[in-house]
Coordinates of C-alpha atoms and ligand atoms in Angstrom, one line a residue:
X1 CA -12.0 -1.6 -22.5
X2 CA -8.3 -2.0 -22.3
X3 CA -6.9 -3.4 -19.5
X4 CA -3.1 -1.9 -20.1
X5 CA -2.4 -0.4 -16.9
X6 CA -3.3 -3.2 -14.3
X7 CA -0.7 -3.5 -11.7
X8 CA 1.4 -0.6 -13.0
X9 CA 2.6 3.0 -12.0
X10 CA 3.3 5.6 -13.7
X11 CA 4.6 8.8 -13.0
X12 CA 3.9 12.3 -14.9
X13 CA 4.6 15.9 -15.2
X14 CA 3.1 18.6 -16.6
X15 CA 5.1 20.9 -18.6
X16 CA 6.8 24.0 -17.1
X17 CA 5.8 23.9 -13.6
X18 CA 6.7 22.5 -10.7
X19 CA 3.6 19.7 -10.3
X20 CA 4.3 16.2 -10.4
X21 CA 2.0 13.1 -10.3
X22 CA 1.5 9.5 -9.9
X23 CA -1.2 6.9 -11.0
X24 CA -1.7 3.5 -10.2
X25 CA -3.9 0.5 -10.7
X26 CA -3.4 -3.3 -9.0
X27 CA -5.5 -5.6 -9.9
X28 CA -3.6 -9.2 -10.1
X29 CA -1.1 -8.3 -7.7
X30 CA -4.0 -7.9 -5.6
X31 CA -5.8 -11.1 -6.3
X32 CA -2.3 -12.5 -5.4
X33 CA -1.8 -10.7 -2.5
X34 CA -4.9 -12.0 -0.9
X35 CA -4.8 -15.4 -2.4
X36 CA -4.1 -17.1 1.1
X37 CA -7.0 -15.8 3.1
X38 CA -10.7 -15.0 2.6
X39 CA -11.1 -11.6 3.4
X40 CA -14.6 -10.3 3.5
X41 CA -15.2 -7.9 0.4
X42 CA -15.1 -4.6 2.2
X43 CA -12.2 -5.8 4.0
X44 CA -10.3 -6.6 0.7
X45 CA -11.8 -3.2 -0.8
X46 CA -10.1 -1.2 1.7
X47 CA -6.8 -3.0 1.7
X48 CA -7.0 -2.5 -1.9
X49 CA -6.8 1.3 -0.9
X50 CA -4.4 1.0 1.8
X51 CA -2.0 -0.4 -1.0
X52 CA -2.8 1.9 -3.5
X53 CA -2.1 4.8 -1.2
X54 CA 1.4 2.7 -0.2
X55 CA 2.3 2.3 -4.3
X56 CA 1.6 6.5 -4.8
X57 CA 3.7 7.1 -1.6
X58 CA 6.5 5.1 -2.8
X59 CA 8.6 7.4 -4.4
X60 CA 9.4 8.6 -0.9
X61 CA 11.7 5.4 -0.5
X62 CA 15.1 6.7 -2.0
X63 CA 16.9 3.8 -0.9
X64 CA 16.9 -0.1 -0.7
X65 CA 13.7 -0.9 1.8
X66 CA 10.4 -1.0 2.7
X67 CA 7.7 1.5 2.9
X68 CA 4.5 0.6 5.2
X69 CA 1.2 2.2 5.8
X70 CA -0.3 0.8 9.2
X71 CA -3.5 1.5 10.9
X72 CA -4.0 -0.3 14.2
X73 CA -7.2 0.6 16.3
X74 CA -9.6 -0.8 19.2
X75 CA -12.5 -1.5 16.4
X76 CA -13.8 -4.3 14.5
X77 CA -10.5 -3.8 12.5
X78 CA -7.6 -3.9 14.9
X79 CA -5.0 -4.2 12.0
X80 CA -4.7 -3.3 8.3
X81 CA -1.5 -2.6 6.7
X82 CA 0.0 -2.8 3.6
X83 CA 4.1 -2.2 2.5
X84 CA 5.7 -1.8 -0.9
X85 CA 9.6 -2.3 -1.1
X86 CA 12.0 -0.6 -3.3
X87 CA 11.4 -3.5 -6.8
X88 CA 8.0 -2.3 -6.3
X89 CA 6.8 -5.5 -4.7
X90 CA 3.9 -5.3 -2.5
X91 CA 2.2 -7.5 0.4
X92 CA -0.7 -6.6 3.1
X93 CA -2.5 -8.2 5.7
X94 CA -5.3 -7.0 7.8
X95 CA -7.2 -8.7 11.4
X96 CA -10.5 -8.5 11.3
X97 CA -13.0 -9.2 14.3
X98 CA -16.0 -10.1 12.6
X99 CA -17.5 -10.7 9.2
X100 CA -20.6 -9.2 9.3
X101 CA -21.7 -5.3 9.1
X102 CA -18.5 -4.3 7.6
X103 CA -20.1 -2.5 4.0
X104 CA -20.0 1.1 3.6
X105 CA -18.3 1.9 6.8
X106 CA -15.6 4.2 6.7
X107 CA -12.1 4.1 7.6
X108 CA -12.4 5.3 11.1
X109 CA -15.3 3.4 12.0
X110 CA -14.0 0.2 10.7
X111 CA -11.0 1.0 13.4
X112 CA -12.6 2.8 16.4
X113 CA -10.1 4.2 18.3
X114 CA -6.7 4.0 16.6
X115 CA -3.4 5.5 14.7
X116 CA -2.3 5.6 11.1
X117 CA 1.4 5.6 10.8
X118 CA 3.5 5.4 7.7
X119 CA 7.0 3.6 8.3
X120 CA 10.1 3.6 6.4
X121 CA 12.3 0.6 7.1
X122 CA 15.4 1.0 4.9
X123 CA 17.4 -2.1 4.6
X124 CA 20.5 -0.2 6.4
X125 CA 19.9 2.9 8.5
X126 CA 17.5 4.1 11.1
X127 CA 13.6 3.4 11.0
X128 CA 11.1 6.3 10.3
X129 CA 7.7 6.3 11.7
X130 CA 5.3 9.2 10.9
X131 CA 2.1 9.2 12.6
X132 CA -0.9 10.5 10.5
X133 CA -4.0 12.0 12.3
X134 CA -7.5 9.5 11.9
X135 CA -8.8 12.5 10.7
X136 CA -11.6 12.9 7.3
X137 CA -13.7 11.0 5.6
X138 CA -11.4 8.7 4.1
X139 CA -7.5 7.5 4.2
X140 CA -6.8 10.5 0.8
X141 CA -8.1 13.1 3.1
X142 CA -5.6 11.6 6.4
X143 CA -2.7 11.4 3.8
X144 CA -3.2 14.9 2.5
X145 CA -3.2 15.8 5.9
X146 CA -0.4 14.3 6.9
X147 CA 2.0 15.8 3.3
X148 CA 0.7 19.2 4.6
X149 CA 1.8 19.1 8.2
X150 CA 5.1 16.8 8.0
X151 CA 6.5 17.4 4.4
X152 CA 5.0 20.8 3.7
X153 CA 3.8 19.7 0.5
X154 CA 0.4 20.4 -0.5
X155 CA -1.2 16.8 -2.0
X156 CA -4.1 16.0 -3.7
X157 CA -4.5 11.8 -3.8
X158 CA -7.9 10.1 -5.3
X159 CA -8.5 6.5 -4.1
X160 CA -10.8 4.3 -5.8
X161 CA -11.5 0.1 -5.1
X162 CA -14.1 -1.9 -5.8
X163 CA -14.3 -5.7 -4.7
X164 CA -18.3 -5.9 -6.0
X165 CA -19.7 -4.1 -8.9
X166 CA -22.7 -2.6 -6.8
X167 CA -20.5 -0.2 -5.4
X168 CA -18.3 0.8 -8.3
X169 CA -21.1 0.6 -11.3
X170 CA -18.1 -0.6 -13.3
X171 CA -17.9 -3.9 -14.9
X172 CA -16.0 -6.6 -12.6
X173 CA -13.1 -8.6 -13.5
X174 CA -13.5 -12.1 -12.8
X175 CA -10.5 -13.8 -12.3
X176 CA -9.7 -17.5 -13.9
X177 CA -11.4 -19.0 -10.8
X178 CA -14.6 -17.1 -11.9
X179 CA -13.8 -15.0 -8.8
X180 CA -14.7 -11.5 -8.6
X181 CA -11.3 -9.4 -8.8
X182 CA -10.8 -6.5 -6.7
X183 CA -9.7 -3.7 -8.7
X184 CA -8.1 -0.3 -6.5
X185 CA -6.5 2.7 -8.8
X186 CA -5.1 5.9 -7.2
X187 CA -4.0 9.6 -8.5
X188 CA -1.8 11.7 -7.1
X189 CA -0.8 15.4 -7.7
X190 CA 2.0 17.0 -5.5
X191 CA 3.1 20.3 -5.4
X192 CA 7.4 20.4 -5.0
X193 CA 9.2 23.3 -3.6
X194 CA 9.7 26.3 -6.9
X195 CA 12.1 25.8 -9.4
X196 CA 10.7 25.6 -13.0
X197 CA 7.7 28.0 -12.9
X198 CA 6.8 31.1 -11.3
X199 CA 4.6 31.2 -7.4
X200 CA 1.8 32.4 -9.4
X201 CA 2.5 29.9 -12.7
X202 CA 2.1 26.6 -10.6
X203 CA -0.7 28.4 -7.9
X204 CA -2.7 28.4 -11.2
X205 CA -1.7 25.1 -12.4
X206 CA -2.2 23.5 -9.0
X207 CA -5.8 24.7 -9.2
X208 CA -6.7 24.4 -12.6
X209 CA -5.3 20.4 -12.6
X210 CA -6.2 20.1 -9.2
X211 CA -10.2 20.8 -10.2
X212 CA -9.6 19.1 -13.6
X213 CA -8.5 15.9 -11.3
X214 CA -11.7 16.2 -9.2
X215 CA -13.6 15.5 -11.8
X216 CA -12.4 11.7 -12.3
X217 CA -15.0 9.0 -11.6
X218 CA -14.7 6.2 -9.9
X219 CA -15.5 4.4 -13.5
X220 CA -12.9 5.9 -15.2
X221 CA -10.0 5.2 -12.6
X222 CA -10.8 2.0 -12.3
X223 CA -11.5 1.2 -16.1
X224 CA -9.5 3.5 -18.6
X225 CA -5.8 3.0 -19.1
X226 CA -3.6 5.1 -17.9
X227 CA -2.8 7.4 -20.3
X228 CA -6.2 7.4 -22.0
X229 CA -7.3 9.4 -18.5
X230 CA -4.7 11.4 -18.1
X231 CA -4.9 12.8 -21.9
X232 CA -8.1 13.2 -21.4
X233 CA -8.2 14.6 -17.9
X234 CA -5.6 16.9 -18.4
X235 CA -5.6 17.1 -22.5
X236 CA -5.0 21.5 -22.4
X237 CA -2.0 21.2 -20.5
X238 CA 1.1 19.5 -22.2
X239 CA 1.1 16.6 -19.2
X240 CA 4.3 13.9 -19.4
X241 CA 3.7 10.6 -18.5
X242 CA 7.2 8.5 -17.9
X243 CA 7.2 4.6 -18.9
X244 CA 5.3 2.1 -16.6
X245 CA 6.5 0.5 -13.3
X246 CA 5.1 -2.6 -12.9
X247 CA 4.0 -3.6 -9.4
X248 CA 3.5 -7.2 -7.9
X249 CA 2.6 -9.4 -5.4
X250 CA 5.9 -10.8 -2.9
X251 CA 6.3 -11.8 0.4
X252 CA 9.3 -11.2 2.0
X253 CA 9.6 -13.4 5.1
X254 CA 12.4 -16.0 4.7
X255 CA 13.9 -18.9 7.3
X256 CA 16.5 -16.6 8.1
X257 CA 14.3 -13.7 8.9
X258 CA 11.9 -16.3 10.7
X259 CA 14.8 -17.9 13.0
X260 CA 16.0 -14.2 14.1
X261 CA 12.3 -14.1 15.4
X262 CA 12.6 -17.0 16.9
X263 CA 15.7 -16.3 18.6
X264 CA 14.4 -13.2 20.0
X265 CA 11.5 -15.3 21.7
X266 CA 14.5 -16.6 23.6
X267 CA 14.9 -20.9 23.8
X268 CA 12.6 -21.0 27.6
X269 CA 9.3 -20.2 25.6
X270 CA 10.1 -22.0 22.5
X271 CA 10.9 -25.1 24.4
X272 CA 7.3 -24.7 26.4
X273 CA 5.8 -24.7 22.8
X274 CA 7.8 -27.7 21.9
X275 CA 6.6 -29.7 24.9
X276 CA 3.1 -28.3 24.5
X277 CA 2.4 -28.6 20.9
X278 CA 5.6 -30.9 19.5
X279 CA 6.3 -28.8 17.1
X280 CA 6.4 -24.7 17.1
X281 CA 4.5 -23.6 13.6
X282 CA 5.3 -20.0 12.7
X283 CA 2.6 -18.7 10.0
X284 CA 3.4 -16.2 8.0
X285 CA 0.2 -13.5 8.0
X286 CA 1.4 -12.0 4.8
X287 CA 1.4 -14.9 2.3
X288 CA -0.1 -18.0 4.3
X289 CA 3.5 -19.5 4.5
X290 CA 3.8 -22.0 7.4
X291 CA 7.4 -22.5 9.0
X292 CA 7.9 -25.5 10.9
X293 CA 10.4 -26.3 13.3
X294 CA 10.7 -29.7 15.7
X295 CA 12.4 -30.1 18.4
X296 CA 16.2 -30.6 16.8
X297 CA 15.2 -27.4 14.9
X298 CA 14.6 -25.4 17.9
X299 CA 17.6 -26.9 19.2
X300 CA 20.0 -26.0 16.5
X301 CA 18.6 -22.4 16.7
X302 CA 20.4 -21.9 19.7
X303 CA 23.5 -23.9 19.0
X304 CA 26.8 -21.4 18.5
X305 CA 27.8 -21.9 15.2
X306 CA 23.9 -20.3 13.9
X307 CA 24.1 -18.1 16.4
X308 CA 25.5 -15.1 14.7
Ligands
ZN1 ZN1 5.4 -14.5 3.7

């Protein structure tokens, strides 16, 4: 088993028509990404989703920023979210109420009453928020939802994670801990406005590699490299597969970003902390990184010359 394609994209097209695709599989940017907490399995399987979906979607960033897929809901999973920025570097972080009876529940169950939204946060310009309808089985079926109604742009998208090997009949990676590795792999097809081929050409594409798509398992997403599936997959069609995009595991959260926080908290309620606690600790939920600032700190915050 080749292990080629963990924690790469790649993209693809087929030859004269007007399809394109993605494919993806994380695997240690995963392990990294959740090194700092102890998510329950099905918690870390579905993360593993939320930022496989959030890799695919990514080529929708055409500038400097960030790209975020956020579900927030009344459930035993109030949060989950998961954000990939332009060098491909991803984070998540999820709240979850309890640890027990979370296996095989699905998306909207897990959050009760909620919204999916996808963000785009580009480093200068406006924020974009699309809201995607808790609706299907699963987060492919809300996404493909969501291309249809907002972008116009029929979109297949296959998901597949595994965080045990009962689930995924696949053999488990163990990382160098001994630790079981939670493996997620996505596919994408899209349909783009015509250009290339004829209505009828890519109508008969889209449905030909569309069903040929369908037929992936679970085991061969999560297992195969990349291009061994997609020759195989879509071996009658000439199909194009452009050179890997690796993906990893960053945090973005700096001081900087952490004293503008700060600062909007305003110095009344920092100070309270301060006399409360001693100290005011800021954790960061995305990579376990704790900021600490005394008294002086807090101080110097609001002094004029940081004060921008
Ligand atoms: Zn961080």
């Amino acid at each position: 088993m080749t292990q080629a394609s963990h924690d790469q994209l790649h993209r693809f097209i087929f030859d004269d028509s007007d399809i394109r695709g993605e494919i993806v599989t994380l695997a240690q940017s995963l392990s990294d990404a959740f090194a700092h907490q102890d998510y329950p399995a099905p918690i870390k399987q579905l993360l593993g989703e939320f930022l496989t979906a959030t890799s695919l979607l990514s080529r929708t960033l055409k500038f400097d920023g960030s790209l975020t897929l956020q579900a927030r809901g009344d459930g035993d999973l109030p949060l989950i979210m998961a954000e990939i920025n332009h060098q491909k570097k991803v984070r998540c972080v999820a709240q979850v109420n309890t640890t027990e009876g979370l296996a095989n529940r699905s998306l909207t169950s897990l959050l009760g009453k909620g919204v999916l939204s996808i963000i785009i946060d580009p480093d200068k310009g406006e924020r974009y928020q699309g809201i995607v309808a808790l609706e299907g089985e699963n987060l492919s079926q809300c996404l493909e939802t969501y291309f249809l109604q907002s972008e116009q742009l029929p979109t297949k998208i296959w998901l597949s994670s595994t965080s045990d090997n009962e689930n995924a009949g696949v053999n488990v990676n163990k990382d160098i801990g001994g630790n079981i590795q939670t493996i997620a792999s996505g596919l994408l097809l899209q349909k783009l406005p015509q250009q290339l081929a004829s209505v009828e050409e890519n109508e008969e594409t889209w449905e030909t590699q569309g069903h040929l798509a369908s037929t992936v398992s679970n085991e061969e997403l999560l297992t195969l490299d990349h291009k061994t599936l997609l020759t195989r997959l879509f071996h009658e069609r000439g199909v194009r597969v452009f050179d890997a995009e690796p993906i990893a595991f960053s945090c973005s959260c700096s001081k900087e970003r952490t004293n503008q926080t700060l600062i909007q908290l305003g110095q009344p309620t920092l100070q309270e902390i301060i006399e409360e606690e001693g100290e005011v600790l800021v954790d960061c939920h995305f990579c376990g990184f704790q900021y600490l600032y005394n008294d002086s700190d807090i101080k110097e915050l609001f002094t004029p010359e940081t004060q921008h």
